Coordinates of C-alpha atoms in Angstrom, one line a residue:
X1 CA 8.9 12.8 -6.6
X2 CA 7.5 11.1 -9.7
X3 CA 10.4 12.3 -11.7
X4 CA 12.9 10.7 -9.4
X5 CA 14.8 7.4 -9.6
X6 CA 16.2 7.7 -6.1
X7 CA 15.0 9.9 -3.2
X8 CA 17.2 11.0 -0.3
X9 CA 15.0 11.8 2.8
X10 CA 15.0 11.6 6.5
X11 CA 12.9 8.7 7.7
X12 CA 9.7 10.6 8.4
X13 CA 6.5 8.6 8.1
X14 CA 4.8 10.5 5.3
X15 CA 7.6 11.0 2.9
X16 CA 8.9 7.5 3.4
X17 CA 5.5 5.9 2.9
X18 CA 4.8 8.1 -0.2
X19 CA 8.1 7.0 -1.7
X20 CA 7.3 3.4 -1.0
X21 CA 3.8 3.6 -2.4
X22 CA 5.2 5.2 -5.6
X23 CA 8.0 2.6 -5.6
X24 CA 10.9 5.0 -5.7
X25 CA 14.3 3.8 -4.5
X26 CA 14.9 5.4 -1.1
X27 CA 18.1 6.4 0.8
X28 CA 17.3 7.4 4.3
X29 CA 19.4 10.1 5.9
X30 CA 20.0 10.5 9.6
X31 CA 16.8 10.2 11.7
X32 CA 15.5 12.5 14.4
X33 CA 15.6 10.3 17.5
X34 CA 12.2 8.8 18.3
X35 CA 9.7 7.7 15.7
X36 CA 12.1 8.3 12.8
X37 CA 14.5 5.9 14.3
X38 CA 11.8 3.2 14.3
X39 CA 10.8 4.1 10.8
X40 CA 14.4 3.7 9.6
X41 CA 14.7 0.3 11.3
X42 CA 11.4 -0.8 9.8
X43 CA 12.2 0.3 6.2
X44 CA 15.7 -1.0 6.1
X45 CA 14.9 -4.3 7.8
X46 CA 12.3 -4.9 5.1
X47 CA 14.5 -3.9 2.2
X48 CA 12.5 -0.8 1.4
X49 CA 15.3 1.6 1.9
X50 CA 19.0 1.8 2.5
X51 CA 21.0 4.0 4.8
X52 CA 24.5 4.9 6.0
X53 CA 25.8 6.8 9.0
X54 CA 27.6 9.4 7.0
X55 CA 26.5 11.7 4.2
X56 CA 29.3 10.3 2.1
X57 CA 28.0 6.8 2.7
X58 CA 24.5 7.9 1.8
X59 CA 25.6 9.5 -1.4
X60 CA 27.5 6.3 -2.3
X61 CA 24.4 4.2 -1.7
X62 CA 22.3 6.6 -3.8
X63 CA 24.8 6.4 -6.7
X64 CA 24.8 2.6 -6.5
X65 CA 21.0 2.6 -6.7
X66 CA 21.0 4.9 -9.7
X67 CA 23.5 2.7 -11.6
X68 CA 22.1 -0.7 -10.5
X69 CA 18.6 -1.2 -11.9
X70 CA 18.3 -4.7 -10.4
X71 CA 18.8 -3.2 -6.9
X72 CA 16.2 -0.6 -7.6
X73 CA 13.8 -3.2 -8.9
X74 CA 14.3 -5.4 -5.8
X75 CA 13.7 -2.4 -3.5
X76 CA 10.5 -1.6 -5.4
X77 CA 9.3 -5.2 -5.0
X78 CA 9.8 -5.0 -1.3
X79 CA 8.0 -1.6 -1.1
X80 CA 5.1 -3.1 -3.1
X81 CA 5.0 -6.1 -0.9
X82 CA 5.1 -4.3 2.5
X83 CA 3.1 -1.1 1.9
X84 CA -0.6 -1.4 1.3
X85 CA -1.8 0.6 -1.7
X86 CA -5.4 0.8 -0.6
X87 CA -4.9 2.5 2.8
X88 CA -7.2 5.4 2.1
X89 CA -10.0 3.1 1.2
X90 CA -9.5 1.0 4.3
X91 CA -9.4 4.1 6.5
X92 CA -12.7 5.2 5.0
X93 CA -14.2 1.8 5.6
X94 CA -13.1 1.8 9.2
X95 CA -14.5 5.3 9.7
X96 CA -17.9 4.3 8.2
X97 CA -17.9 1.2 10.4
X98 CA -17.2 3.1 13.6
X99 CA -19.7 5.8 12.7
X100 CA -22.4 3.1 12.1
X101 CA -21.5 1.4 15.4
X102 CA -21.7 4.7 17.3
X103 CA -25.1 5.6 15.9
X104 CA -26.6 2.2 16.7
X105 CA -25.8 2.4 20.5

């Protein structure tokens, strides 16, 4: 992933979030109905990815991103703005807090 300028991926939560944390331009392919549909809507509505209904459209968008550095930079800014980079630390803090609360009951 680190060697990529543009990633094509279905809108699964892990890959999409990893791409956004690494600030890599993201073209979402067709989602599996359910959570991925919501992920797609979230990412595209916040400018963190682009999508098209057809494979041809997705490839066209990916090529545009590869050629247009300004578009990639804008997407990276949105990814940086919307996705917290300290999630692992925050999860550990929450786990420690919950553990402490439980042991003081």
